[in-house]
Amino acid sequence: MKNGPEHQNITIEGLTFQYKNTGEEVLKDIDAEFYAGRYYVILGRNGSGKSTLLRCMNSLLGPSEGKVLVCGLDSSLPENSTEILKKASMVFQDPNSQIVGSTVEDDIAFGPENLGLEPGSIERKVRAAVEMTGLAGIEREQPRNLSMGQKQLVSIAGALAMEPVFILSDESTSMLDDGARSTILKLFKKLRGRGTGIIHVTHFLEEAIDADEILVLDRGGIALRGKPEDVISNPGRMLDMGLEPLPVTMVAKELQCLGTGAGPGSILTVEELMSWLRS
Amino acid sequence: MAQKLILESVSYSYPFSGSPPVLKDVNLVVDPGEVICIAGRNGSGKSTLSQICAGLLFPTGGKLSYGGSRIKTRRDMSGLRKNVCLLFQSPEDQLFADTVLADISFGPRNHGLRGSELQAIVRESAEMAGLDIERLGDRSPFSLSGGEKRMVALAGVFALRPEILVLDEPFTGLDHTHREHLRESLARYRESRGASLVIVSHELSNVWPVAVKYGLLADGKLAGLRSRAEIAAEKDGISRLGLRLPQWGALEHELRRINIELDDPSDYHVIAETIRSYKEGQDD
């Protein structure tokens, strides 16, 4: 089986996904490649196919046409699905729908327990996930007593306990307050630094500023892809995609239209605009 | 035209033994026609506060008054409920009827409206919420997209013609198109009725273009209302509350630090024009 360290990636070739009952084509002819140790952001309006794409990457949905290889494993083969779920762990929007354990550590242990691992090995995986997510000290708490942000950290810890190559985040920040959201985004960066691939679906352009690569979906296809400064710096294009442009990109574009010398160019942050202004 | 809603030293504890107070000594004045954002992290007491403002929960301490009359008992709450309506965070909690039309009609029908008068108010409310009633009127609200459901719930609230509209996390889960749509619908309603809006939110970026005053809620305590500019100047303070200054606010604050004052800090034309004048002045 081709799933050694040389296959630390997700390869998507000509992926089309169609719901059998309605015939609706949700994804059309998608080609993409995702590598471990990188932070990807998938943007797109509601109904553009973002969540479906993510579900195709961990075998929750099988392709109608084309191929998805997760760390070398073909997602259309049912015998690969357990292994694929270990390689690419999903974190959902609402942590309440993902938490099953009566204590934080029970919940995190749920995945490894299902794999039938030795108790010592489960404990080590849970401990590592607790440390990584900063949940140390509340392992014995009941998840229902935690804040939404903490619950989402528990969900991510549960995903990490499977020691995945990729974390697939389906709008995992959308129900969280700003503080909890920034905690999750920092965790994603830390995980990227340790070699985990993060594929994060979101509506918020600010969460895409630090991405290694951005993919923008529209009507089931990849409409735009590239580095943040190339993709999200154009406010008109973001509006066409049904996305809310970053305010500074609107100001920068307007400055260019007003003919202010060279204008600030491709900027994404207030700091960049201010440094242009001071130059 | 809306009237003044006043909360004086309001507190609230849920009626379970030993429950700590969710709201402590909250003071809030909602002046007629104004747009207020109550911001705080998840669990700060925002939803409880919104339910008290809308007359769904009776405070366990303090005073509540509307239009100059004190609401002394639970029975007095009905007056408040007629004038203040709450849009729930989740439209599923609000919608229940078989069809979109029946759902929007429910409130005004309960207020005794019938026939052409009822029809007119339902159509007007749907229009104000930007809902295509011809296309969606006979559909089940539960078969609609998340954005459409929110608009049906909003039309149902508009149909009650509240003077104060309290919105609990109205932007959550909506994409940009629907968020814009919601902001426009709220502006239409506010203009036509002179209504006040109280928007409860766990983040500031979506409310920034709409709300003029901000109340920060932490652990059940509400700090006094502040202007956008005052909030923009408190970047560290708001991040301690688990909130983040939106780019609009951060930009306004940074520009003020170099003595650039903006007439409208959420209009990019105004900002760009102001920056251009500044830059030209510097280059001369």
CSV table of C-alpha atoms in Angstrom, one decimal, chain B residues 13 34 42 74 147 246 271 284:
chain,number,residue,atom,x,y,z
B,13,SER,CA,-30.1,34.6,38.4
B,34,GLU,CA,-30.4,54.4,18.2
B,42,ASN,CA,-19.7,33.4,24.7
B,74,ARG,CA,-44.4,39.9,35.4
B,147,GLY,CA,-29.9,32.7,5.2
B,246,PRO,CA,-12.3,45.0,13.4
B,271,ILE,CA,-11.1,57.0,4.4
B,284,ASP,CA,4.3,69.0,-0.7
